[in-house]
Coordinates of C-alpha atoms and ligand atoms in Angstrom, one line a residue:
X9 CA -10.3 4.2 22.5
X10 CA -10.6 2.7 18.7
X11 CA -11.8 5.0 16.6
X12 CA -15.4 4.5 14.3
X13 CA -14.7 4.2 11.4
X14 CA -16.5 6.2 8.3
X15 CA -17.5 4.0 5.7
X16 CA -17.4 5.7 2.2
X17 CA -19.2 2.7 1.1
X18 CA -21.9 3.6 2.5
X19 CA -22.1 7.5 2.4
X20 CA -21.6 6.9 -1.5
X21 CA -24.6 4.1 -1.5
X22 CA -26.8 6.4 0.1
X23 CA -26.1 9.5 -2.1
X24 CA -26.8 7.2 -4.9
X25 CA -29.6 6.1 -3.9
X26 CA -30.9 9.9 -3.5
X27 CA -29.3 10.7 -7.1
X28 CA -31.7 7.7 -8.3
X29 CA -35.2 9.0 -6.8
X30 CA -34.1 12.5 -8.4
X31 CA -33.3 11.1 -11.8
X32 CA -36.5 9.6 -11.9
X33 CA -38.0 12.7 -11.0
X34 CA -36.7 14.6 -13.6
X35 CA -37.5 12.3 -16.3
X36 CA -40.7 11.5 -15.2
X37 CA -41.4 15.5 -14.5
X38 CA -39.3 17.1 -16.9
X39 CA -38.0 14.6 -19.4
X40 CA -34.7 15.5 -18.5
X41 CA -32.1 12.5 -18.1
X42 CA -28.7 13.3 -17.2
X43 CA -26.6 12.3 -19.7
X44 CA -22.4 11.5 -19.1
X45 CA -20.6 10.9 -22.1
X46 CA -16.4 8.9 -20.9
X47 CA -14.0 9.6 -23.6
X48 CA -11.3 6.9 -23.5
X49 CA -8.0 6.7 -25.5
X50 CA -6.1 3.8 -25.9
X51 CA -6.0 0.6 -24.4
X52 CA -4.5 0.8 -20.4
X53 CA -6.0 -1.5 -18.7
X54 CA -6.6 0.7 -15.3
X55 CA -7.7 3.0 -17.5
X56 CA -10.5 1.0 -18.8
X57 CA -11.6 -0.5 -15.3
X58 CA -12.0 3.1 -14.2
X59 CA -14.2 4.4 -17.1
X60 CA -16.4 1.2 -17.3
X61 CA -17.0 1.5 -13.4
X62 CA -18.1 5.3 -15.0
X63 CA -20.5 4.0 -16.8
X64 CA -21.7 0.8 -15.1
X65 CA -22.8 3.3 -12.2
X66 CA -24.2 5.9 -14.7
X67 CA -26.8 3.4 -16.3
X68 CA -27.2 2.5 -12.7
X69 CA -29.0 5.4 -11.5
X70 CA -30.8 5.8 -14.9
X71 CA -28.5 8.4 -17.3
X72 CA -28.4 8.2 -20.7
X73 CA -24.6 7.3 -21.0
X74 CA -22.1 7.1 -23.8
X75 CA -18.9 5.7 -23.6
X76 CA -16.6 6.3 -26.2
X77 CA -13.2 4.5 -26.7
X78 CA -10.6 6.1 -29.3
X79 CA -7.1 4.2 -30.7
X80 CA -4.3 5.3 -28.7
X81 CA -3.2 7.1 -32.3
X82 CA -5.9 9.7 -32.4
X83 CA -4.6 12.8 -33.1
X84 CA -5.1 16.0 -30.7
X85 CA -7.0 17.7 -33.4
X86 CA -9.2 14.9 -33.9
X87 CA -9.7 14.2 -29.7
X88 CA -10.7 17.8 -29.8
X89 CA -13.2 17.9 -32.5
X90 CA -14.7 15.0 -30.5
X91 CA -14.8 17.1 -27.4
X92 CA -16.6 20.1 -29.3
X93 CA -19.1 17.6 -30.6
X94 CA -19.9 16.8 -26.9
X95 CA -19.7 20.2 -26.3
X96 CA -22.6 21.0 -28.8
X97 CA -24.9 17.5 -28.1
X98 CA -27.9 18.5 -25.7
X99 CA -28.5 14.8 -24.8
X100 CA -25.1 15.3 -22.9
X101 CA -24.3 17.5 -19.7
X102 CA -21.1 15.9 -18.7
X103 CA -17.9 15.0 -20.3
X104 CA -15.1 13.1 -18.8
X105 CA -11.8 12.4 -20.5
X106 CA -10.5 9.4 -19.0
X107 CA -6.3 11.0 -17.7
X108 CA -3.3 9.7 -18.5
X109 CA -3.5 10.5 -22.2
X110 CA -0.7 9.2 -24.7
X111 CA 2.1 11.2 -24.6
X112 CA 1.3 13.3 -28.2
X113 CA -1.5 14.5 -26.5
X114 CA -1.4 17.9 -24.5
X115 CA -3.6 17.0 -21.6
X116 CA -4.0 20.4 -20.2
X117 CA -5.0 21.4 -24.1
X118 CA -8.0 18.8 -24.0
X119 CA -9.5 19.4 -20.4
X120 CA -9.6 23.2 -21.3
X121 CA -11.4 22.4 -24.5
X122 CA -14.2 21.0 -22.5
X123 CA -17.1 23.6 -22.5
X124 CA -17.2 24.6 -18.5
X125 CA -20.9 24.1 -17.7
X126 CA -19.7 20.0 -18.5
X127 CA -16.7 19.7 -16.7
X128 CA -18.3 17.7 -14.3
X129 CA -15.0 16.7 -13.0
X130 CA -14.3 20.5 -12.0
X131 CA -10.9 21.0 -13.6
X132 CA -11.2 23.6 -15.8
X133 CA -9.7 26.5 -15.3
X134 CA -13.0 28.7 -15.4
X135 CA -14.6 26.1 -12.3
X136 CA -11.4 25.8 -10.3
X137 CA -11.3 29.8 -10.4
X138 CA -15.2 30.1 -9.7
X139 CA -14.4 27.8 -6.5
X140 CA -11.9 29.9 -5.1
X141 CA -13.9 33.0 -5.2
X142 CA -17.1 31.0 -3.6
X143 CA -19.2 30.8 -7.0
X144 CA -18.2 27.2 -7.6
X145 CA -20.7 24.8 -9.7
X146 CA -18.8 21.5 -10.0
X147 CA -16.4 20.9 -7.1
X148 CA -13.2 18.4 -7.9
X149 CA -14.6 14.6 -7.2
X150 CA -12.8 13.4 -4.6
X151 CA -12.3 16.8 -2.6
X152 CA -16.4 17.1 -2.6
X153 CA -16.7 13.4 -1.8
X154 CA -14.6 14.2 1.4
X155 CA -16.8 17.5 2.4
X156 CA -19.8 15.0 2.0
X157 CA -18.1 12.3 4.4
X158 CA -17.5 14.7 7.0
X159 CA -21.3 16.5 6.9
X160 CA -22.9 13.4 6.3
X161 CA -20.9 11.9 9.1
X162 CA -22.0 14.6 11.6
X163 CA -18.2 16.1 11.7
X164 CA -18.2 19.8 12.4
X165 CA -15.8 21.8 10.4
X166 CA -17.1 25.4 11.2
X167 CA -14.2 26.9 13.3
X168 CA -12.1 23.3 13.4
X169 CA -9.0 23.6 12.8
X170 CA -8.3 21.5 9.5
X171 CA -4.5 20.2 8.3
X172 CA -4.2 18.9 4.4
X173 CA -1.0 16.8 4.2
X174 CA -0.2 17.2 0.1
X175 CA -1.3 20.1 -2.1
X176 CA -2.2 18.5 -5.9
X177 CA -4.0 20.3 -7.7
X178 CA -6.6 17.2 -7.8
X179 CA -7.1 16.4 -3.8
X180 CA -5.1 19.1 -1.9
X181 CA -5.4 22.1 -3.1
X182 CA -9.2 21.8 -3.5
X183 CA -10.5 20.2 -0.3
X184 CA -8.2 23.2 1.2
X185 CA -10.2 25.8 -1.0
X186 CA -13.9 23.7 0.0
X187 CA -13.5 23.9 3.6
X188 CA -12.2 27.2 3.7
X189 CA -14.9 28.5 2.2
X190 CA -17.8 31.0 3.8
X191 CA -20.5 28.3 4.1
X192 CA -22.3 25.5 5.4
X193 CA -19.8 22.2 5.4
X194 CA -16.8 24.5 5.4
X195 CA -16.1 27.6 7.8
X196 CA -12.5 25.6 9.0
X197 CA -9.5 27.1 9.4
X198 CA -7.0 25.3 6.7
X199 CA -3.3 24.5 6.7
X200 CA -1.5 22.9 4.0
X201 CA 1.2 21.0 4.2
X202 CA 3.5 19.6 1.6
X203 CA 7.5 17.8 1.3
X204 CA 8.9 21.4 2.1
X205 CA 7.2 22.0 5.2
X206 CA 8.9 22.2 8.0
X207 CA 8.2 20.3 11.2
X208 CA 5.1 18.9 9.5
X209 CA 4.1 17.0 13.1
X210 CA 4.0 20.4 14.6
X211 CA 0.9 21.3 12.5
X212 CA -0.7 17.9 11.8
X213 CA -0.8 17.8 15.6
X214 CA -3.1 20.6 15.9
X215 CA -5.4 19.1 13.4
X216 CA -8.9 18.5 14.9
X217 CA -10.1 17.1 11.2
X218 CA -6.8 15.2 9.1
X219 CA -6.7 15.1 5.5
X220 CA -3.9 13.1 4.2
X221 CA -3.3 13.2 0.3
X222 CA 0.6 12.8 0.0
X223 CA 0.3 8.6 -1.5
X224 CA 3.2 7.3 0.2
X225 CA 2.0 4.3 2.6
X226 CA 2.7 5.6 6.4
X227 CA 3.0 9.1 5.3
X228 CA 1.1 9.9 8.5
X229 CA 1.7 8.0 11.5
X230 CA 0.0 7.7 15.4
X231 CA 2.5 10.2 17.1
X232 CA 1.3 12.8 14.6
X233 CA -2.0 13.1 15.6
X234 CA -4.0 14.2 17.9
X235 CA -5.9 12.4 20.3
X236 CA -9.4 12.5 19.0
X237 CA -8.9 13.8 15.5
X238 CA -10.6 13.2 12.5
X239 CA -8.7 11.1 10.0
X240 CA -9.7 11.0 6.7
X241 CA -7.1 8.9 4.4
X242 CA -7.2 9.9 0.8
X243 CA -4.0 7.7 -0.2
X244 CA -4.4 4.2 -2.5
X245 CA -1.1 2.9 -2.4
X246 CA -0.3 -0.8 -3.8
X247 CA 2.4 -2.5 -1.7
X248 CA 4.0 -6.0 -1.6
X249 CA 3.3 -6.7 -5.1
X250 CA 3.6 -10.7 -5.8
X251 CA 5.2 -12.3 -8.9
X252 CA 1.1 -12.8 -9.7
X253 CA 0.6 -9.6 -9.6
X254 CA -1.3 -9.3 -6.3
X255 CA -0.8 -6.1 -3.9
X256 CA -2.2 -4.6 -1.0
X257 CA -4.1 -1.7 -1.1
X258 CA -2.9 0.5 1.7
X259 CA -3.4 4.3 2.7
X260 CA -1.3 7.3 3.4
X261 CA -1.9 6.5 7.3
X262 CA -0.6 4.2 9.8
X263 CA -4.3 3.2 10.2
X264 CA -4.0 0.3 13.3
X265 CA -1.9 2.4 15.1
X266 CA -3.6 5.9 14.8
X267 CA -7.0 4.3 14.6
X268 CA -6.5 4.5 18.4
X269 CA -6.2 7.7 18.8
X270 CA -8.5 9.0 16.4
X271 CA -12.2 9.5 16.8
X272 CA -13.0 9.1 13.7
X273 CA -11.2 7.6 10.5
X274 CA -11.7 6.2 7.0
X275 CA -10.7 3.0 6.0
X276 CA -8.6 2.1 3.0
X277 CA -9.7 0.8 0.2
X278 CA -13.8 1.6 1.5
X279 CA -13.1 5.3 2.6
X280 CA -12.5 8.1 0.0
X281 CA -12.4 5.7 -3.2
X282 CA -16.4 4.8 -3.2
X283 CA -17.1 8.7 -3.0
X284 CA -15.5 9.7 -6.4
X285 CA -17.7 8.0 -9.0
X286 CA -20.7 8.9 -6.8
X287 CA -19.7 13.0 -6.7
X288 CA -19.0 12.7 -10.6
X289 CA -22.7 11.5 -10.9
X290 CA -24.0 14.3 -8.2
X291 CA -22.3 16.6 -10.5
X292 CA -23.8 15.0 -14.1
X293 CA -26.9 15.3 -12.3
X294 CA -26.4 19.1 -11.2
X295 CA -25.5 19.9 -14.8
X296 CA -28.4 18.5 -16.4
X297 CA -31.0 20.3 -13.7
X298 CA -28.6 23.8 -15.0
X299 CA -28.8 22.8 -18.9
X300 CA -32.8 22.5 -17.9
X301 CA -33.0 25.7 -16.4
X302 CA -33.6 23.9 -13.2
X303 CA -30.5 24.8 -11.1
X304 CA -28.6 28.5 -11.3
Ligands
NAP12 P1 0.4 13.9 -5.8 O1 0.0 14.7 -7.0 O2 1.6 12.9 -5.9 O3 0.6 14.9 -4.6 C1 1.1 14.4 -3.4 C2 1.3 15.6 -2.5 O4 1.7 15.2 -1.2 C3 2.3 16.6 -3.0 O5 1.8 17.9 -2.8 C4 3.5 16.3 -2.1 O6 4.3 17.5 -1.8 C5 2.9 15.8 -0.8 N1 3.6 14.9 0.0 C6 4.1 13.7 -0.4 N2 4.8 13.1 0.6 C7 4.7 13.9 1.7 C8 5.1 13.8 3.0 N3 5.8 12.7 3.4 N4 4.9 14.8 3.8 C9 4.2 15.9 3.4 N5 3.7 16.1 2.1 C10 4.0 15.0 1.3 O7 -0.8 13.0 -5.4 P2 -2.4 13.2 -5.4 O8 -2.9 13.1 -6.8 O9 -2.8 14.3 -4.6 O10 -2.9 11.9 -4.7 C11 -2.5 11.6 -3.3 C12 -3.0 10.2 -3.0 O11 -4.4 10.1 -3.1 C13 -2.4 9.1 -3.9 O12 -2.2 7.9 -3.2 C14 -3.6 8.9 -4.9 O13 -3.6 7.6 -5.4 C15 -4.7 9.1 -4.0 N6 -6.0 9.5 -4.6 C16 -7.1 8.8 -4.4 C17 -8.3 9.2 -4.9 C18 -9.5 8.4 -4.6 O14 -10.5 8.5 -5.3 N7 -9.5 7.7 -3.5 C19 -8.3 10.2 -5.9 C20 -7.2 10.9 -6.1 C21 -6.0 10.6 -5.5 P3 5.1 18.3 -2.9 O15 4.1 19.1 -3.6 O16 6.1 19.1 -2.1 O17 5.7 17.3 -3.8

């Protein structure tokens, strides 16, 4: 049996498309347009791709977007004046600070400067914390845009057992925390596993949903999982790099080989990627409808 695959592309094309109908609703009802400013230091190339795809998407479904780029010299006290600008502009609901930052700059210093009802990227302290205890507003981006693959995709995770290969505190650590969680989309019973677990094939083989987040190509392969599982890859890993500069974009999972043993699997690149800009606009959305009073 080869296993359907779950195409992120499309999940993410069709939450857009909802986001869109409801930013025209509450402009045209409430004259209230989400608004996303991306702060971006420096130059990095990577960098810039990812914050214009930011932004290209945000005018998109109809925000009123900023996006603004500072020399790679800025000092800290001067990136965090910007940030309490945005903290104080109504027009904006969410900021994101486009990570790495230059090396004088204490990152953790400038997330936590962000005012928490516009962390729409759900890494400050106070929202991280409010998910634990089950009060969370802005989920982590690509954690949420995995919960929404799996309910969207008809996957039940009430009483499934769920294994999380990896423990960041951007991908495994939160997904764990989601789908523990008492509540619709969650209800599963979570292991996570990292490098010092031992026998990790013993648990990922009781995994009847997969969650692989350790970015190293292969990281999971076919006789580590169970017949029937749900594999969701979160890996991007670039491999066989040409002089030109041309890779291949692989997974953390062995996918032709345990694509025939799983039910159900994400593809990479077109699983998990697509999902992350598309959560951070669900979540710039969110914030507005709170700023409004629309949304506790
Ligand atoms: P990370 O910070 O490097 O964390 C990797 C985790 O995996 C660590 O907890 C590590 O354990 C664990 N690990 C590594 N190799 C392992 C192995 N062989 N067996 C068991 N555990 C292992 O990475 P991350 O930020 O979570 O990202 C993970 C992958 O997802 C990367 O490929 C990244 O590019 C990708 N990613 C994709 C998206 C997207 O939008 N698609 C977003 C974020 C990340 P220790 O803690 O013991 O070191």
């Amino acid at each position: 049996m080869s296993a359907k695959i779950i195409s992120g592309k499309d999940v993410a094309a069709q939450i857009r498309e909802e986001l869109r109908a409801e930013v025209m609703d509450l402009t045209s009802k409430y004259n209230v347009k989400p608004g996303l400013v991306t702060i971006l230091v420096g130059e990095d190339p990577a960098s810039q791709s990812y914050v214009s795809g930011k932004q290209k998407t945000a005018k998109e479904l109809g925000f009123f977007s900023i996006q603004d780029t500072q020399s790679a010299d800025i000092s800290e006290d001067m990136l965090l004046s910007l940030i309490d600008k945005y903290n104080h502009d109504p027009k904006i609901h969410g900021i994101l600070v486009q990570l790495p930052l230059p090396k004088h700059i204490n990152e953790n210093k400038v997330l936590y400067a962000i005012d928490p009802d516009k962390d729409v990227d759900g890494f400050h302290p106070v929202n991280v914390g409010k998910l634990m205890i089950g009060e969370g507003r802005y989920f982590p981006c690509t954690p949420f845009g995995i919960q929404q693959l799996l309910i969207r995709s008809g996957v039940k995770t009430e009483g499934s057992e769920v294994v999380v290969v990896g423990r960041s505190n951007i991908v495994g650590k939160p997904i764990s925390m989601i789908l523990v969680q008492k509540a619709a989309g969650a209800n599963a019973t979570v292991t996570m596993c990292h490098t010092k677990t031992k026998d990790i094939k013993s648990h990922t083989l009781r995994a009847d949903i997969l969650i692989v987040a350790a970015g190293r190509p292969k990281a999971v392969t076919a006789d580590m999982v169970k017949e029937g599982a749900v594999v969701i890859d979160v890996g991007v890993n670039r491999i066989g790099m040409t002089p030109e500069g041309k890779a291949k974009l692989v997974g953390d999972v062995d996918f032709d080989a345990v694509k025939e043993k799983a039910s159900l699997i994400t593809p990479v690149p077109g699983g998990v990627g697509p999902m992350t800009i598309t959560m951070l606009m669900y979540n710039t959305v969110k914030a507005a409808k709170f700023a409004a009073g629309l949304e506790k």
